[in-house]
Short mmCIF file of C-alpha atoms in Angstrom, two decimals:
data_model
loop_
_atom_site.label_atom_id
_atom_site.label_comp_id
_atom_site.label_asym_id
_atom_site.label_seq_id
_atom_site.Cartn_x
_atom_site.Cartn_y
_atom_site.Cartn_z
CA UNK A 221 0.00 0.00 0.00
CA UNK A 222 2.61 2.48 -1.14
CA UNK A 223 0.99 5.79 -3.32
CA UNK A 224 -2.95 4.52 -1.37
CA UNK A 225 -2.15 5.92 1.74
CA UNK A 226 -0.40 9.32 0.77
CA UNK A 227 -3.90 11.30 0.96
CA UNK A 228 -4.06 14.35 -1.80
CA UNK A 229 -3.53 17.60 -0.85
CA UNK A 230 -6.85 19.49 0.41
CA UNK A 231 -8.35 22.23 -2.04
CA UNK A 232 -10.54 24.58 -1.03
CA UNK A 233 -12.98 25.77 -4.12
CA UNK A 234 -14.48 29.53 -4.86
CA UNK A 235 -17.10 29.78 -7.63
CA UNK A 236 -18.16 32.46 -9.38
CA UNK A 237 -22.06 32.04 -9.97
CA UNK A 238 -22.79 34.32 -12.58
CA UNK A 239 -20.57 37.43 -14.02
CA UNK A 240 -20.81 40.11 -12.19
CA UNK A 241 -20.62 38.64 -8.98
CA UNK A 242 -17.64 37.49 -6.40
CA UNK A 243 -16.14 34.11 -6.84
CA UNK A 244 -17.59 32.40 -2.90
CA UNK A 245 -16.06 29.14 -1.08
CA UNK A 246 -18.50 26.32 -1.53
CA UNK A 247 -16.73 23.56 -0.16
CA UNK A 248 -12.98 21.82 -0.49
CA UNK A 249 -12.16 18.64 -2.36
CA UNK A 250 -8.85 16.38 -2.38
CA UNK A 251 -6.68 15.94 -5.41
CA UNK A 252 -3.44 15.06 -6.40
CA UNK A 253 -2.81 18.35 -8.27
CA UNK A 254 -4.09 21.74 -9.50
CA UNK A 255 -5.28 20.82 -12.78
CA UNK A 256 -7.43 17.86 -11.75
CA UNK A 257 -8.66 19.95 -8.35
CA UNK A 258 -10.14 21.90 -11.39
CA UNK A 259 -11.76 19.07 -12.71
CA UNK A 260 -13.22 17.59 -9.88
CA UNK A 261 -14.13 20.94 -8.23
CA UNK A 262 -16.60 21.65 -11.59
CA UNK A 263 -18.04 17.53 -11.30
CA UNK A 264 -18.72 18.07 -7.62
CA UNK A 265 -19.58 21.48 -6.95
CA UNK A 266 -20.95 22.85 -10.51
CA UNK A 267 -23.21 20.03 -11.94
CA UNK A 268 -25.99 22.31 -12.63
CA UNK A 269 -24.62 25.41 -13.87
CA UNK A 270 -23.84 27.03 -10.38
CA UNK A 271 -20.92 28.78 -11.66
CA UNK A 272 -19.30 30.23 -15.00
CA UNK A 273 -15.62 30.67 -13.42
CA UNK A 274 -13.95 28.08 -10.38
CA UNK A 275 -10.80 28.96 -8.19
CA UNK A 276 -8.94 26.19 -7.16
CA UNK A 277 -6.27 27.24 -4.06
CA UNK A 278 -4.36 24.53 -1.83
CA UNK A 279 -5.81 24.78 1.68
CA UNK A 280 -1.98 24.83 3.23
CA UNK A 281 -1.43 28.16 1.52
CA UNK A 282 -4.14 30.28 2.99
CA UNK A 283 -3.54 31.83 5.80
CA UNK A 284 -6.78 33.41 7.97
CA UNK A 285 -7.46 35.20 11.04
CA UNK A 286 -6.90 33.51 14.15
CA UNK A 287 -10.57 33.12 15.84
CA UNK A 288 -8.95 33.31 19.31
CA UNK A 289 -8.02 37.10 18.31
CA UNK A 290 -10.83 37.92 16.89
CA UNK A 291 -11.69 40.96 19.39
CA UNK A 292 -8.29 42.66 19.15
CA UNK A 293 -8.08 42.81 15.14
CA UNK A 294 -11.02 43.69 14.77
CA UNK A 295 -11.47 46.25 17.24
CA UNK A 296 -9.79 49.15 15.48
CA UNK A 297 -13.12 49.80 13.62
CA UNK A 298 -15.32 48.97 16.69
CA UNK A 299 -15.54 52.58 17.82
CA UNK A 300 -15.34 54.50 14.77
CA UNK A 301 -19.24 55.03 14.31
CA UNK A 302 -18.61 58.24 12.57
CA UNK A 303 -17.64 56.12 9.43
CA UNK A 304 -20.98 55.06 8.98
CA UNK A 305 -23.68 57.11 7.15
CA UNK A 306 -26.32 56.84 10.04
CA UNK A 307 -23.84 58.94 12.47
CA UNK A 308 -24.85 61.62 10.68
CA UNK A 309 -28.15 63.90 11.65
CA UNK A 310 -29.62 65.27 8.33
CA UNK A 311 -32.95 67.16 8.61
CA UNK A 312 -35.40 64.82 6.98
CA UNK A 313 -36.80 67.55 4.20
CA UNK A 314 -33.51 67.64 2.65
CA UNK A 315 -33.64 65.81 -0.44
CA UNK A 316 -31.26 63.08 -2.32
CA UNK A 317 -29.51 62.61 1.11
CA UNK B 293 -11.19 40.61 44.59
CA UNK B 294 -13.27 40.22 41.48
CA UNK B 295 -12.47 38.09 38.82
CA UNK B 296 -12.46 39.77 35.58
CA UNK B 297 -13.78 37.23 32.80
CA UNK B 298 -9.71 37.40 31.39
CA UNK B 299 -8.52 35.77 34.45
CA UNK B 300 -11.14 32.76 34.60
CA UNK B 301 -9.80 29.78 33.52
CA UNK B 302 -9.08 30.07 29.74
CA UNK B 303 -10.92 26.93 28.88
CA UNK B 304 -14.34 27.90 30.85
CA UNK B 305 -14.07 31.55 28.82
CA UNK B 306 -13.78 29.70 25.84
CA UNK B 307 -17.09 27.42 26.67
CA UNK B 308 -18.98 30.57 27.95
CA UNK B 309 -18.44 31.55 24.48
CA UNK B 310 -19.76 28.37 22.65
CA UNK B 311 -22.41 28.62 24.74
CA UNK B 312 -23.26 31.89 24.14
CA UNK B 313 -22.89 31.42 20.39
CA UNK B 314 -25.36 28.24 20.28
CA UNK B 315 -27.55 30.02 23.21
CA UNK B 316 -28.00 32.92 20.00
CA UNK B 317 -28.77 30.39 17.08
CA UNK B 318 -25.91 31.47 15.62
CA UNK B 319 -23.25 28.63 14.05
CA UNK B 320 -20.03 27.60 15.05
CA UNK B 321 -17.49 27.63 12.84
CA UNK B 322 -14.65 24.90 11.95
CA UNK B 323 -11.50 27.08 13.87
CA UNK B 324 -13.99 27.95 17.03
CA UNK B 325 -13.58 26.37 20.41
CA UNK B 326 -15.75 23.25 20.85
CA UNK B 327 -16.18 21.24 23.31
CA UNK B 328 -15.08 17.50 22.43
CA UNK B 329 -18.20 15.77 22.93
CA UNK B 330 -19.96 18.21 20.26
CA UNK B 331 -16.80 17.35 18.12
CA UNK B 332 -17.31 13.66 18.18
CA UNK B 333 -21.41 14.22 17.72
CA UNK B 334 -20.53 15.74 14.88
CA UNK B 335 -17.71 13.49 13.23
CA UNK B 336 -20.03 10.48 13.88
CA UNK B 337 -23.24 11.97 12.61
CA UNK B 338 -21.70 13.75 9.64
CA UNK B 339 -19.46 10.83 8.60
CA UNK B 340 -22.78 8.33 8.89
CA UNK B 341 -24.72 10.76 6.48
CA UNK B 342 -21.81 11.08 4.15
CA UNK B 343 -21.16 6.84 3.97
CA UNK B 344 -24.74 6.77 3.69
CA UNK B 345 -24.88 8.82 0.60
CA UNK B 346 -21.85 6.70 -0.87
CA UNK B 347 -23.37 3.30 0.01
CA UNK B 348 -26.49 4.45 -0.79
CA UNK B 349 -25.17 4.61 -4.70
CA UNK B 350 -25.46 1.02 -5.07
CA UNK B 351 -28.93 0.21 -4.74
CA UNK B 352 -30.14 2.15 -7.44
CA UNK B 353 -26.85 1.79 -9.16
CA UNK B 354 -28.12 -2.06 -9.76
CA UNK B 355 -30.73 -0.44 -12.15
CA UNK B 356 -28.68 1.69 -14.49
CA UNK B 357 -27.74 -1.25 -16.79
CA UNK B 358 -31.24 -1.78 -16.53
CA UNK B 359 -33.00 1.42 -17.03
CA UNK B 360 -36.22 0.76 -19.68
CA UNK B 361 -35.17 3.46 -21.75
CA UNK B 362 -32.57 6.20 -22.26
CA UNK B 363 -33.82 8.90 -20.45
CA UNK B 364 -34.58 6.71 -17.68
CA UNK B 365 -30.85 5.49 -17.80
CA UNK B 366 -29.75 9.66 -18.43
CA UNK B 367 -31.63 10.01 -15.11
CA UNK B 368 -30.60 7.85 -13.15
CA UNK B 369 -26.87 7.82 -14.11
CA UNK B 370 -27.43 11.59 -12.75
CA UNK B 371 -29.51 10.87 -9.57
CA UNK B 372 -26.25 8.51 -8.87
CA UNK B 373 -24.06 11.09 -9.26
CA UNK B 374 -25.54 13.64 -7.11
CA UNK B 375 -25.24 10.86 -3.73
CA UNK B 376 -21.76 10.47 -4.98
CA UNK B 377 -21.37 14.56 -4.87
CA UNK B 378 -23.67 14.32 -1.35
CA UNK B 379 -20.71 12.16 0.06
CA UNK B 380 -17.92 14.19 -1.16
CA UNK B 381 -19.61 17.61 0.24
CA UNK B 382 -20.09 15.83 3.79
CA UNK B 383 -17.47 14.45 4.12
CA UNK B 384 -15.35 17.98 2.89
CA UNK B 385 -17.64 19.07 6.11
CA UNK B 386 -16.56 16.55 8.50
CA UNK B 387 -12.92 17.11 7.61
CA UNK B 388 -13.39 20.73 8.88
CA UNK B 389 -13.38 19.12 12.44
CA UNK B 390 -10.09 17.74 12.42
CA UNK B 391 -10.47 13.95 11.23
CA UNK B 392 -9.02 13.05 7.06
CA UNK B 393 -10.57 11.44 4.87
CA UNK B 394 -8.60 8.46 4.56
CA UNK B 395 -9.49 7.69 8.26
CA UNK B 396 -13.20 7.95 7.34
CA UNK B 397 -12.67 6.04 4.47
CA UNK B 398 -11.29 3.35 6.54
CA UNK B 399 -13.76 3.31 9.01
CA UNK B 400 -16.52 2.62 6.97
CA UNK B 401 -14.79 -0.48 5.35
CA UNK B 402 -13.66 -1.28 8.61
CA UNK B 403 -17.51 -1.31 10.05
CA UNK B 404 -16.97 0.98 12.91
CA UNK B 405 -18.97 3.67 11.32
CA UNK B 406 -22.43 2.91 10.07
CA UNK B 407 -24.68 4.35 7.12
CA UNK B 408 -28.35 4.44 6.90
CA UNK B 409 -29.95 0.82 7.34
CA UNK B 410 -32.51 1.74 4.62
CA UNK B 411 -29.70 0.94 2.20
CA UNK B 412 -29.42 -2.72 3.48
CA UNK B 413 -32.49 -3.70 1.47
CA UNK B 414 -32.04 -5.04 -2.19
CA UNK B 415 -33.55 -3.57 -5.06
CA UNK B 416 -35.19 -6.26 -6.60
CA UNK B 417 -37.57 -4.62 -9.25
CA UNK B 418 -36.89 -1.48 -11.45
CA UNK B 419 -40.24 0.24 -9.53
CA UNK B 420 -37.75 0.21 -6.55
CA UNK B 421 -36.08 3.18 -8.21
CA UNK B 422 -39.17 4.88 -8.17
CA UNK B 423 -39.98 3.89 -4.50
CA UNK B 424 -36.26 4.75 -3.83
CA UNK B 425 -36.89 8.54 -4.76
CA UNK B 426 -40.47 8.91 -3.61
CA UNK B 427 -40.46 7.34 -0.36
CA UNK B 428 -36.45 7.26 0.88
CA UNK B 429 -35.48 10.25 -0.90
CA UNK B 430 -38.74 11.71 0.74
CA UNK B 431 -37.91 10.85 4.28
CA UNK B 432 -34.57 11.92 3.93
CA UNK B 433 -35.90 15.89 3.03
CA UNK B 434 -37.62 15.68 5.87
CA UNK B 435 -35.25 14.56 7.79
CA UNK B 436 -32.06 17.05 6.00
CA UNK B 437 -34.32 20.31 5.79
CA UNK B 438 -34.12 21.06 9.63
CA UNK B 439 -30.51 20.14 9.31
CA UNK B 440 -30.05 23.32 7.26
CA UNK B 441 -30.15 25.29 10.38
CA UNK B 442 -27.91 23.29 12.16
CA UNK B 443 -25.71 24.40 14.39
CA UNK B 444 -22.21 23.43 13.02
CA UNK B 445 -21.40 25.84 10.08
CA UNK B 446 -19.79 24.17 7.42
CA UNK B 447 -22.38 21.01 7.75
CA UNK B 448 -25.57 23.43 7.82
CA UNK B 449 -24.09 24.60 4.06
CA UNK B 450 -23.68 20.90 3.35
CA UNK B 451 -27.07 20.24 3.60
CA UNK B 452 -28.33 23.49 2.08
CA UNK B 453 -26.78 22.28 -1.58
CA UNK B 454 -28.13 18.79 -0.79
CA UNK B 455 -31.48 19.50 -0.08
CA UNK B 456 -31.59 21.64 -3.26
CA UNK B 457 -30.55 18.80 -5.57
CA UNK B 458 -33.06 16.00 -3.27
CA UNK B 459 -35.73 17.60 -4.77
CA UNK B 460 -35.18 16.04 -8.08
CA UNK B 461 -35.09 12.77 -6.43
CA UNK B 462 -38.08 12.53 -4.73
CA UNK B 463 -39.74 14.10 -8.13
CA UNK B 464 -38.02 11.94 -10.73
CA UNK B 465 -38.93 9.11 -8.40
CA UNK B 466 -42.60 9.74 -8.41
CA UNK B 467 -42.98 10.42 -12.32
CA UNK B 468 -41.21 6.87 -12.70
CA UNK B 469 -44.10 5.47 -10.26
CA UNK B 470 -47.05 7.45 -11.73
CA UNK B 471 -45.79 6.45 -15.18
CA UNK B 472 -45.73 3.38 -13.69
CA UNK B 473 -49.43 3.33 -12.45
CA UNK B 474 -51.07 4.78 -16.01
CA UNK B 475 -49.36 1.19 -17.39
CA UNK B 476 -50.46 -2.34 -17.33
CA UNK B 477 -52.05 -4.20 -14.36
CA UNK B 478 -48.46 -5.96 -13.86
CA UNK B 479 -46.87 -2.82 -13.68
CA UNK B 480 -49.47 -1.63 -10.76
CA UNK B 481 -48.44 -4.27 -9.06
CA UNK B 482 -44.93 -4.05 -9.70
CA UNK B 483 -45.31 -0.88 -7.93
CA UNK B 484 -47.26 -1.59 -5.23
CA UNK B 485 -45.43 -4.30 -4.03
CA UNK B 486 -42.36 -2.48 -4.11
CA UNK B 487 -43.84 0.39 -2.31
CA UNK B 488 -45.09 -2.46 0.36
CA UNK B 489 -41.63 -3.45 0.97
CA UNK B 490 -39.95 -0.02 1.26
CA UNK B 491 -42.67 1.56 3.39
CA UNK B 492 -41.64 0.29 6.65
CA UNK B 493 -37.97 0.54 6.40
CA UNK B 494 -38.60 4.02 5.30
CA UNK B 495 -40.53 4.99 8.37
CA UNK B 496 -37.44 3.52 10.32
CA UNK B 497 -35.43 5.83 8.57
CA UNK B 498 -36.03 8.40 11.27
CA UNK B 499 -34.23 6.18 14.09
CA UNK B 500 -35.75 4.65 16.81
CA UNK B 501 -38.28 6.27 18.92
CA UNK B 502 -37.37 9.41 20.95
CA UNK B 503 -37.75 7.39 24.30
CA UNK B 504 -35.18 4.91 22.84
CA UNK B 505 -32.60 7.65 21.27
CA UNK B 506 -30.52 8.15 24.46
CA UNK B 507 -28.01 10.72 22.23
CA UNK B 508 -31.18 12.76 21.18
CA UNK B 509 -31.63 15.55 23.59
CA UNK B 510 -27.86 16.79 23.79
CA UNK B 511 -27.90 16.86 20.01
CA UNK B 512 -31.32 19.03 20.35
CA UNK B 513 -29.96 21.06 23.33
CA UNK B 514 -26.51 22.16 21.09
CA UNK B 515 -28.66 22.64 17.97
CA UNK B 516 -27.06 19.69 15.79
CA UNK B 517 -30.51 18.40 15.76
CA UNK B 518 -33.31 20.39 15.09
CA UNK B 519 -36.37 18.09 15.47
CA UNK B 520 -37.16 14.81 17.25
CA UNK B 521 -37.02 11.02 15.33
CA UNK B 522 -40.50 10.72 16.73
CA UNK B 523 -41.70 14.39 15.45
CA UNK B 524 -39.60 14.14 12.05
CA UNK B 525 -41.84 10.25 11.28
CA UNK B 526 -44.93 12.43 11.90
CA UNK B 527 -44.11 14.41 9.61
CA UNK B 528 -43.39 11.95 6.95
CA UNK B 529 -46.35 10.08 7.25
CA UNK B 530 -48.39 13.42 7.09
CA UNK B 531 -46.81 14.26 3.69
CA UNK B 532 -47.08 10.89 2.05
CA UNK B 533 -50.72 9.73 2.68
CA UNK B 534 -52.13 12.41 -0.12
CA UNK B 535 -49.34 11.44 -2.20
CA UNK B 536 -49.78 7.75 -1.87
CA UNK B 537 -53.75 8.55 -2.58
CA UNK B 538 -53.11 10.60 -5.55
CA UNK B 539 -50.66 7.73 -7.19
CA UNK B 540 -53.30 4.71 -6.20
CA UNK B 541 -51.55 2.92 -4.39
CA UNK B 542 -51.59 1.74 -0.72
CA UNK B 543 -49.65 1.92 2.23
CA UNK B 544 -49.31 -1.50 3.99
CA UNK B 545 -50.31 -0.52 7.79
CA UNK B 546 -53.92 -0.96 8.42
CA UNK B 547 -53.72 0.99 11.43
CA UNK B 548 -52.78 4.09 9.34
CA UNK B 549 -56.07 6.39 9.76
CA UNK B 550 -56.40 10.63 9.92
CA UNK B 551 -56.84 10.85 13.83
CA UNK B 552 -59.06 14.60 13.59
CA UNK B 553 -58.07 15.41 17.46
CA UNK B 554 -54.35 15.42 16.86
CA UNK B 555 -54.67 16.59 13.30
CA UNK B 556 -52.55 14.28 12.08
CA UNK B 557 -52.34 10.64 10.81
CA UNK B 558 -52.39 7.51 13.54
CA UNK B 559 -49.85 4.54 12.46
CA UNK B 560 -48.74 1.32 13.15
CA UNK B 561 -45.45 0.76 14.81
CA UNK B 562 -42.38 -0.10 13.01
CA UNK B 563 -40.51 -3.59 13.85
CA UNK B 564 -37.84 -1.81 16.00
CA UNK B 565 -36.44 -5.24 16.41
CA UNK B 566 -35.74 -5.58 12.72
CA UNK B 567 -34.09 -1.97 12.55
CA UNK B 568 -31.89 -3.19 16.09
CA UNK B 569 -30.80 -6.31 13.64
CA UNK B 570 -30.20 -3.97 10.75
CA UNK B 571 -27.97 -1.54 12.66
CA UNK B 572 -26.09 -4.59 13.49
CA UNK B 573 -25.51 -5.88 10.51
CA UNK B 574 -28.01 -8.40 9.82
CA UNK B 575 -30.29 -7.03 7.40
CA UNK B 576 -30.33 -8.31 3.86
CA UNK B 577 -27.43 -6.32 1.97
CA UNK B 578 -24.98 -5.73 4.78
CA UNK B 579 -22.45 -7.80 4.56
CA UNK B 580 -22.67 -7.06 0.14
CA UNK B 581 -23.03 -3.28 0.70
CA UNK B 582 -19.28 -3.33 2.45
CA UNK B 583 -17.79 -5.70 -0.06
CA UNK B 584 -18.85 -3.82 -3.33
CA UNK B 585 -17.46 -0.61 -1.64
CA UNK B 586 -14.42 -1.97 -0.31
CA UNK B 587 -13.68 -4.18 -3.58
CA UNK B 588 -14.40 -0.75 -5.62
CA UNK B 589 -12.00 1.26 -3.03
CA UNK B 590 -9.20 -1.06 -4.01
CA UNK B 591 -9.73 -1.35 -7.55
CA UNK B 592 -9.47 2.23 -7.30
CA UNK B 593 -6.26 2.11 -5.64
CA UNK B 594 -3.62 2.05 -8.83
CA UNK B 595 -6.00 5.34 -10.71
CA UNK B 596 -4.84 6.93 -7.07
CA UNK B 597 -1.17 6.31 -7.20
CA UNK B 598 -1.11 6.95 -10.63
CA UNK B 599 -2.16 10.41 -10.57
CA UNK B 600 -0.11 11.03 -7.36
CA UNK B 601 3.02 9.91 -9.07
CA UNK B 602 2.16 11.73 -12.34
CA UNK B 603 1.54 15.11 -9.96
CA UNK B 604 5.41 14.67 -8.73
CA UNK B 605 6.75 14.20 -11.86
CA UNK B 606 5.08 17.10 -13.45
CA UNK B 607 5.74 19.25 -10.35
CA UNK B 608 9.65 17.68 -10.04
CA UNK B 609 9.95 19.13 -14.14
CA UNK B 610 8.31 22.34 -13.07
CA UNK B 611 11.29 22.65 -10.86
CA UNK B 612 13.89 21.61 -13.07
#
C-alpha cells in the first residue's frame, strides 16, 4: 500500500455564480494536483450550472485570522461610528440625502 | 477581589463563548472552540450521512444497466451522481473538524462507522427506483431540511446544496411510479409491491423512537438536531398519505387512519427489532453493501497512485 495511503492535498474551491458577482467558497475537495482539483471541483460542486468561473487554491497556503483574536483585530473599527452614514443627523426635508 | 472574565480559567471563557454562540442560534465555525463531545457528535453523525450517501449509490446503481429506456438510464446515471457529490460535500464538512478522509474512508470499510440501514435492502424490481426517490429520498428531506439550520457551520451549508438537488429525487422518483401506475395491471403491481416493501424501512429511517434515542436531547440542546425522530416520522407520514392517494396505491399498515383530534395521521409501529438487527448488521445487503465498496475502493487504488506519481513528476519538471 505504497501511493494509497499518501492522501491528496486538500483544495478549497471559490465559484463564481454568474458574471458580475464574487467568486464564494462552496466547499474543499482532495486531489493530487491543480489541474485535476479543477476538474473535480466543476463535477462536484458545478453540476448544474452554479458557476461560470472556479478557483482552485491549496488549503496549506491560505492563511486566515486567528478566531482566538478575533476581538483585538477587529477592534480598530469597533468605535469609529462616525464612518458610517447613520452617524450623521440630516434634517429629513432635505432631499437626495 | 473580582475576577475579571480574562482571568477565569481560559478553557471555561472559551465554553462561555460556545455557549453563548449556540444560546443565539448562531453557528459555530470549523476554527472555534468546541467542546469535544460536540466534536465527536458531529464526526459520527456527519461521517454516517456522508457513507450513507456513498453506500447508498449502489442500490439504485443495480438499475442503471437496466433502465427501460434512455432517459430513464440519463436520469438515473445523474440521480447517482448527485449521492456520490452528497458524500464528497459531507465528508469535505466533516474534515473541517479535524479527522481526514482516509481515516473515514477506513472506518466505513472497517464497520466501525455505520450508514443508513434503509440501504441494506435489495432492489429487486426497477419500480424500486421509483420507491427509492419517492419514499427514501422523501424521508430523507424531511429529515435534512431542519438540518439546514444546524448548528455546526460548514455542515448546515452541506445540507443546504443537498437539499436543493433532493428535490429532483423525490420528483423523478414519483414520475417513474405514476408512469408506472397509467401502465399495465403488472406494472401496478410491480409498484405496489415495491412500495409495500420499502414503506416500513422508510418509516425507520427516522431512528428509533425518541424514548429509545438516548443521544437525542444533547444533540437538540446544542442545535445539531433540530427536530425529534418521533416528530420528524410524523411528519413523513403526514406528507405521504395524499401522495400515496393521488398515485393509487396503498400503504401496507392498516392501522394508518387521519386521527381529527391530533390533526394528524395515527400509524402502526415499526418492527424496532428488525431496525436493532439492521444496525447490526443483519439485514439483507450488509455484509454485500461493504464488499462492493471496499472491492471498488481497491480497484481504485492504482487510478490513485497513478495520478499522485504523475503530480510529482510534473511538479519535479516544473522545478527543473
Amino acid at each position: 500500500m505504497s501511493g494509497d495511503r499518501r492522501e491528496w492535498p486538500l483544495y478549497e474551491v471559490f465559484v463564481r455564480g454568474k458574471r458580475g458577482l464574487n467568486h464564494v467558497h462552496v466547499g474543499s475537495l482532495h486531489a493530487p494536483d491543480d489541474a485535476m482539483a479543477l476538474r473535480h471541483a466543476r463535477d462536484v460542486y458545478t453540476r448544474r450550472n452554479e458557476g461560470v468561473s472556479i478557483w482552485v487554491v491549496r488549503a496549506d497556503a491560505i492563511t486566515a485570522s486567528s478566531p482566538d483574536e478575533k476581538d483585538p483585530l477587529f477592534a480598530p473599527n469597533g468605535d469609529k461610528v462616525y464612518r458610517h452614514p447613520t452617524f450623521y443627523e440630516i434634517p429629513g426635508d432635505v432631499p437626495h440625502m | 477581589m473580582t475576577t475579571t472574565p480574562t482571568e477565569r480559567d481560559p478553557e471555561e471563557r472559551l465554553r462561555a463563548g460556545f455557549d453563548a454562540t449556540i444560546a443565539r442560534h448562531d453557528r459555530i465555525e470549523p476554527r472555534d472552540w468546541m467542546p469535544d463531545a460536540y466534536r465527536r457528535t458531529l464526526v459520527r453523525q456527519i461521517a454516517q450521512h456522508a457513507h450513507s450517501e456513498i453506500i447508498g449509490m449502489q442500490p439504485e446503481g443495480n438499475w442503471i444497466g437496466r433502465a427501460p429506456s434512455l432517459r430513464r438510464k440519463a436520469i438515473l446515471l445523474a440521480k447517482v451522481q448527485d449521492e456520490a457529490g452528497h458524500g464528497l460535500y459531507l465528508y469535505s464538512a466533516c474534515e473541517t473538524l479535524g479527522v481526514s478522509r482516509a481515516e473515514l474512508t477506513d472506518l466505513l470499510l472497517a464497520g466501525r462507522q455505520k450508514y443508513s440501514s434503509i440501504f441494506n435492502y435489495p432492489t429487486l424490481s426497477y419500480a424500486d427506483v421509483g420507491t427509492i426517490g419517492w419514499l427514501v429520498d422523501g424521508a430523507a428531506i424531511c429529515n435534512q431540511v431542519p438540518l439546514c439550520r444546524t448548528s455546526y457551520g460548514p455542515y448546515g451549508r452541506a445540507m443546504i446544496r443537498i437539499c436543493k438537488e433532493e428535490s429532483f429525487h423525490q420528483r423523478q422518483g414519483y414520475e417513474l411510479l405514476m408512469t408506472m401506475m397509467r401502465g399495465t395491471d403488472a406494472q401496478r403491481a410491480m409498484v405496489q409491491e415495491s412500495v409495500d416493501r420499502f414503506w416500513w424501512p422508510s418509516l425507520m429511517m427516522f431512528g428509533p423512537p425518541d424514548a429509545q434515542s438516548p443521544n437525542s436531547a444533547r444533540s437538540m440542546a446544542w442545535g445539531v438536531k433540530r427536530n425529534s425522530n418521533d416528530e420528524l416520522r410524523q411528519k413523513f407520514v403526514d406528507m405521504t398519505v395524499p401522495q400515496a392517494e393521488a398515485l393509487g396505491v396503498t400503504l401496507p399498515d392498516p392501522d394508518l387512519r387521519w386521527n381529527e383530534e391530533r390533526g394528524h395521521h395515527d400509524f402502526g409501529e415499526p418492527d424496532w427489532e428488525e431496525l436493532a438487527a439492521v444496525i447490526a448488521g443483519n439485514g439483507p445487503c450488509n455484509a454485500q453493501r461493504l464488499a462492493h465498496r471496499r472491492a471498488a475502493h481497491e480497484d481504485g487504488a492504482w487510478v490513485r497512485e497513478a495520478a499522485t506519481a504523475f503530480a510529482e513528476r510534473s511538479a519535479g519538471a516544473g522545478a527543473r
